[in-house]
Amino acid sequence: QLQLEESGGGLVQAGDSLTLFCSVSVGTVSDYAMGWFRQAPGKEREFLAAISRTDESTIYALSVEGRFTISRDNAKNTVSLQMNRLNPGDAATYYCAADLRMLGTTALDISSTYDFWGPGTQVVVSS
C-alpha cells in the first residue's frame, strides 16, 4: 500500500524561497508519475506541476511556471517542489500525488488522474 508524505512547509516572508519534499512508502519515486497541487481555504484544488513516470518530462501551471520547479532526487527517493519568489497568493496546503498507470504527461494536470495523495503540508506567506 502506497503512502505519500509531504514535508518542508512552514512560514516564510514574501519573496522567499521554499522547497517541499514528497516521500513514498513503496518502491521509488521513479515508479510513479508525480504531481503537486495546492488548495487554499474556500478554493478548489489547483494543479501546480507534474513529472512523468515514463521519462523526466514536466508540465507546469502557467501561474507558477518559471517560479516553481518539480524534480526527482533518486538518491534521497524524494520528489521536490522548489518554490521561488513566494507571495501571499501562494499560501495554501500543498499536496503531492502519485499515479502508477499514466504514460507521459497526459492528464497529469487533473487531480482525478492520481490514485494516491499525501496528507498535505501548509505554506504560509507573510507580506
PDB file of C-alpha atoms in Angstrom:
ATOM      1  CA  GLN A   1       0.000   0.000   0.000  1.00  0.00           C
ATOM      2  CA  LEU A   2       1.481   3.266  -1.144  1.00  0.00           C
ATOM      3  CA  GLN A   3       1.524   6.179   1.254  1.00  0.00           C
ATOM      4  CA  LEU A   4       2.846   9.636   0.483  1.00  0.00           C
ATOM      5  CA  GLU A   5       4.107  12.230   2.910  1.00  0.00           C
ATOM      6  CA  GLU A   6       4.888  15.862   2.266  1.00  0.00           C
ATOM      7  CA  SER A   7       7.376  17.866   4.273  1.00  0.00           C
ATOM      8  CA  GLY A   8       9.062  21.235   4.188  1.00  0.00           C
ATOM      9  CA  GLY A   9       6.122  23.553   4.684  1.00  0.00           C
ATOM     10  CA  GLY A  10       6.225  26.477   7.032  1.00  0.00           C
ATOM     11  CA  LEU A  11       6.055  30.224   7.421  1.00  0.00           C
ATOM     12  CA  VAL A  12       8.024  32.403   5.020  1.00  0.00           C
ATOM     13  CA  GLN A  13       8.078  36.036   4.021  1.00  0.00           C
ATOM     14  CA  ALA A  14       7.056  37.286   0.607  1.00  0.00           C
ATOM     15  CA  GLY A  15       9.936  36.969  -1.821  1.00  0.00           C
ATOM     16  CA  ASP A  16      11.466  33.997  -0.028  1.00  0.00           C
ATOM     17  CA  SER A  17      12.087  30.548  -1.448  1.00  0.00           C
ATOM     18  CA  LEU A  18      10.962  27.236  -0.019  1.00  0.00           C
ATOM     19  CA  THR A  19      11.360  23.634  -1.101  1.00  0.00           C
ATOM     20  CA  LEU A  20       8.770  20.973  -0.384  1.00  0.00           C
ATOM     21  CA  PHE A  21       9.511  17.261  -0.436  1.00  0.00           C
ATOM     22  CA  CYS A  22       7.396  14.185  -1.038  1.00  0.00           C
ATOM     23  CA  SER A  23       8.392  10.688   0.018  1.00  0.00           C
ATOM     24  CA  VAL A  24       6.844   7.353  -0.944  1.00  0.00           C
ATOM     25  CA  SER A  25       6.419   4.297   1.252  1.00  0.00           C
ATOM     26  CA  VAL A  26       6.560   1.695  -1.544  1.00  0.00           C
ATOM     27  CA  GLY A  27       9.125   1.478  -4.293  1.00  0.00           C
ATOM     28  CA  THR A  28      10.825   4.599  -5.563  1.00  0.00           C
ATOM     29  CA  VAL A  29       9.632   7.953  -6.787  1.00  0.00           C
ATOM     30  CA  SER A  30      10.641   6.865 -10.291  1.00  0.00           C
ATOM     31  CA  ASP A  31       7.877   4.245 -10.238  1.00  0.00           C
ATOM     32  CA  TYR A  32       5.176   6.894 -10.371  1.00  0.00           C
ATOM     33  CA  ALA A  33       4.034   9.931 -12.202  1.00  0.00           C
ATOM     34  CA  MET A  34       4.164  12.587  -9.510  1.00  0.00           C
ATOM     35  CA  GLY A  35       2.265  15.811  -9.174  1.00  0.00           C
ATOM     36  CA  TRP A  36       1.996  18.771  -6.854  1.00  0.00           C
ATOM     37  CA  PHE A  37      -1.272  20.526  -6.089  1.00  0.00           C
ATOM     38  CA  ARG A  38      -2.375  23.130  -3.577  1.00  0.00           C
ATOM     39  CA  GLN A  39      -5.626  24.188  -2.012  1.00  0.00           C
ATOM     40  CA  ALA A  40      -6.383  27.399  -0.172  1.00  0.00           C
ATOM     41  CA  PRO A  41      -9.406  27.768   2.123  1.00  0.00           C
ATOM     42  CA  GLY A  42     -12.590  28.250   0.131  1.00  0.00           C
ATOM     43  CA  LYS A  43     -10.912  27.439  -3.178  1.00  0.00           C
ATOM     44  CA  GLU A  44     -10.696  24.383  -5.382  1.00  0.00           C
ATOM     45  CA  ARG A  45      -7.600  22.252  -5.562  1.00  0.00           C
ATOM     46  CA  GLU A  46      -5.150  23.777  -8.011  1.00  0.00           C
ATOM     47  CA  PHE A  47      -2.642  21.953 -10.186  1.00  0.00           C
ATOM     48  CA  LEU A  48       0.923  23.207  -9.909  1.00  0.00           C
ATOM     49  CA  ALA A  49       3.411  20.824 -11.504  1.00  0.00           C
ATOM     50  CA  ALA A  50       3.894  17.212 -12.556  1.00  0.00           C
ATOM     51  CA  ILE A  51       6.661  14.924 -13.725  1.00  0.00           C
ATOM     52  CA  SER A  52       6.176  11.913 -15.983  1.00  0.00           C
ATOM     53  CA  ARG A  53       6.689   8.298 -14.943  1.00  0.00           C
ATOM     54  CA  THR A  54       7.922   7.268 -18.375  1.00  0.00           C
ATOM     55  CA  ASP A  55      10.516   9.983 -18.700  1.00  0.00           C
ATOM     56  CA  GLU A  56      11.516  13.192 -16.953  1.00  0.00           C
ATOM     57  CA  SER A  57       9.104  15.404 -18.855  1.00  0.00           C
ATOM     58  CA  THR A  58       7.477  18.065 -16.715  1.00  0.00           C
ATOM     59  CA  ILE A  59       4.433  20.279 -17.000  1.00  0.00           C
ATOM     60  CA  TYR A  60       3.526  23.377 -15.028  1.00  0.00           C
ATOM     61  CA  ALA A  61       0.581  25.590 -14.387  1.00  0.00           C
ATOM     62  CA  LEU A  62       1.044  28.943 -16.061  1.00  0.00           C
ATOM     63  CA  SER A  63       0.648  30.633 -12.700  1.00  0.00           C
ATOM     64  CA  VAL A  64       3.841  29.069 -11.343  1.00  0.00           C
ATOM     65  CA  GLU A  65       5.945  28.204 -14.383  1.00  0.00           C
ATOM     66  CA  GLY A  66       9.257  29.984 -14.065  1.00  0.00           C
ATOM     67  CA  ARG A  67       8.962  30.204 -10.272  1.00  0.00           C
ATOM     68  CA  PHE A  68       8.366  26.565  -9.279  1.00  0.00           C
ATOM     69  CA  THR A  69      10.407  23.527 -10.291  1.00  0.00           C
ATOM     70  CA  ILE A  70       9.476  19.881  -9.801  1.00  0.00           C
ATOM     71  CA  SER A  71      12.241  17.295  -9.755  1.00  0.00           C
ATOM     72  CA  ARG A  72      13.167  13.815  -8.587  1.00  0.00           C
ATOM     73  CA  ASP A  73      16.084  13.097  -6.307  1.00  0.00           C
ATOM     74  CA  ASN A  74      16.601   9.384  -6.753  1.00  0.00           C
ATOM     75  CA  ALA A  75      19.398   9.227  -4.185  1.00  0.00           C
ATOM     76  CA  LYS A  76      17.045  10.514  -1.489  1.00  0.00           C
ATOM     77  CA  ASN A  77      13.962   8.906  -3.047  1.00  0.00           C
ATOM     78  CA  THR A  78      12.007  12.132  -2.940  1.00  0.00           C
ATOM     79  CA  VAL A  79      10.207  14.433  -5.315  1.00  0.00           C
ATOM     80  CA  SER A  80      10.669  18.099  -4.583  1.00  0.00           C
ATOM     81  CA  LEU A  81       8.888  21.289  -5.443  1.00  0.00           C
ATOM     82  CA  GLN A  82      11.253  24.230  -5.352  1.00  0.00           C
ATOM     83  CA  MET A  83       9.297  27.449  -4.974  1.00  0.00           C
ATOM     84  CA  ASN A  84      10.861  30.841  -5.570  1.00  0.00           C
ATOM     85  CA  ARG A  85       9.609  34.392  -5.115  1.00  0.00           C
ATOM     86  CA  LEU A  86       6.708  33.338  -2.954  1.00  0.00           C
ATOM     87  CA  ASN A  87       3.844  35.756  -2.479  1.00  0.00           C
ATOM     88  CA  PRO A  88       0.776  35.740  -0.217  1.00  0.00           C
ATOM     89  CA  GLY A  89      -1.255  34.170  -3.031  1.00  0.00           C
ATOM     90  CA  ASP A  90       0.895  31.054  -2.678  1.00  0.00           C
ATOM     91  CA  ALA A  91      -0.338  30.398   0.862  1.00  0.00           C
ATOM     92  CA  ALA A  92      -2.151  27.069   0.858  1.00  0.00           C
ATOM     93  CA  THR A  93      -1.946  23.449   1.836  1.00  0.00           C
ATOM     94  CA  TYR A  94       0.327  21.707  -0.640  1.00  0.00           C
ATOM     95  CA  TYR A  95      -0.248  18.098  -1.642  1.00  0.00           C
ATOM     96  CA  CYS A  96       1.807  15.603  -3.584  1.00  0.00           C
ATOM     97  CA  ALA A  97       0.116  12.891  -5.594  1.00  0.00           C
ATOM     98  CA  ALA A  98       1.213   9.710  -7.358  1.00  0.00           C
ATOM     99  CA  ASP A  99      -0.095   7.660 -10.244  1.00  0.00           C
ATOM    100  CA  LEU A 100       1.117   4.269 -11.428  1.00  0.00           C
ATOM    101  CA  ARG A 101      -0.735   3.987 -14.733  1.00  0.00           C
ATOM    102  CA  MET A 102      -0.419   7.153 -16.775  1.00  0.00           C
ATOM    103  CA  LEU A 103       2.148   7.436 -19.522  1.00  0.00           C
ATOM    104  CA  GLY A 104       3.816  10.667 -20.470  1.00  0.00           C
ATOM    105  CA  THR A 105       2.318  13.871 -19.153  1.00  0.00           C
ATOM    106  CA  THR A 106      -1.201  13.407 -20.489  1.00  0.00           C
ATOM    107  CA  ALA A 107      -3.826  14.368 -17.894  1.00  0.00           C
ATOM    108  CA  LEU A 108      -1.277  14.854 -15.109  1.00  0.00           C
ATOM    109  CA  ASP A 109      -2.712  18.312 -14.547  1.00  0.00           C
ATOM    110  CA  ILE A 110      -6.035  16.759 -13.481  1.00  0.00           C
ATOM    111  CA  SER A 111      -6.413  15.789  -9.848  1.00  0.00           C
ATOM    112  CA  SER A 112      -8.698  12.819 -10.594  1.00  0.00           C
ATOM    113  CA  THR A 113      -5.867  11.192 -12.530  1.00  0.00           C
ATOM    114  CA  TYR A 114      -3.982  10.386  -9.341  1.00  0.00           C
ATOM    115  CA  ASP A 115      -4.634   7.357  -7.174  1.00  0.00           C
ATOM    116  CA  PHE A 116      -2.586   8.354  -4.136  1.00  0.00           C
ATOM    117  CA  TRP A 117      -2.327  11.571  -2.156  1.00  0.00           C
ATOM    118  CA  GLY A 118      -0.330  12.765   0.789  1.00  0.00           C
ATOM    119  CA  PRO A 119      -1.931  14.475   3.784  1.00  0.00           C
ATOM    120  CA  GLY A 120      -0.551  17.868   2.808  1.00  0.00           C
ATOM    121  CA  THR A 121       1.858  20.399   4.244  1.00  0.00           C
ATOM    122  CA  GLN A 122       0.952  24.017   4.919  1.00  0.00           C
ATOM    123  CA  VAL A 123       2.732  27.014   3.483  1.00  0.00           C
ATOM    124  CA  VAL A 124       2.073  30.434   4.979  1.00  0.00           C
ATOM    125  CA  VAL A 125       3.451  33.553   3.311  1.00  0.00           C
ATOM    126  CA  SER A 126       3.571  36.825   5.190  1.00  0.00           C
ATOM    127  CA  SER A 127       3.861  40.178   3.467  1.00  0.00           C
TER     128      SER A 127
END
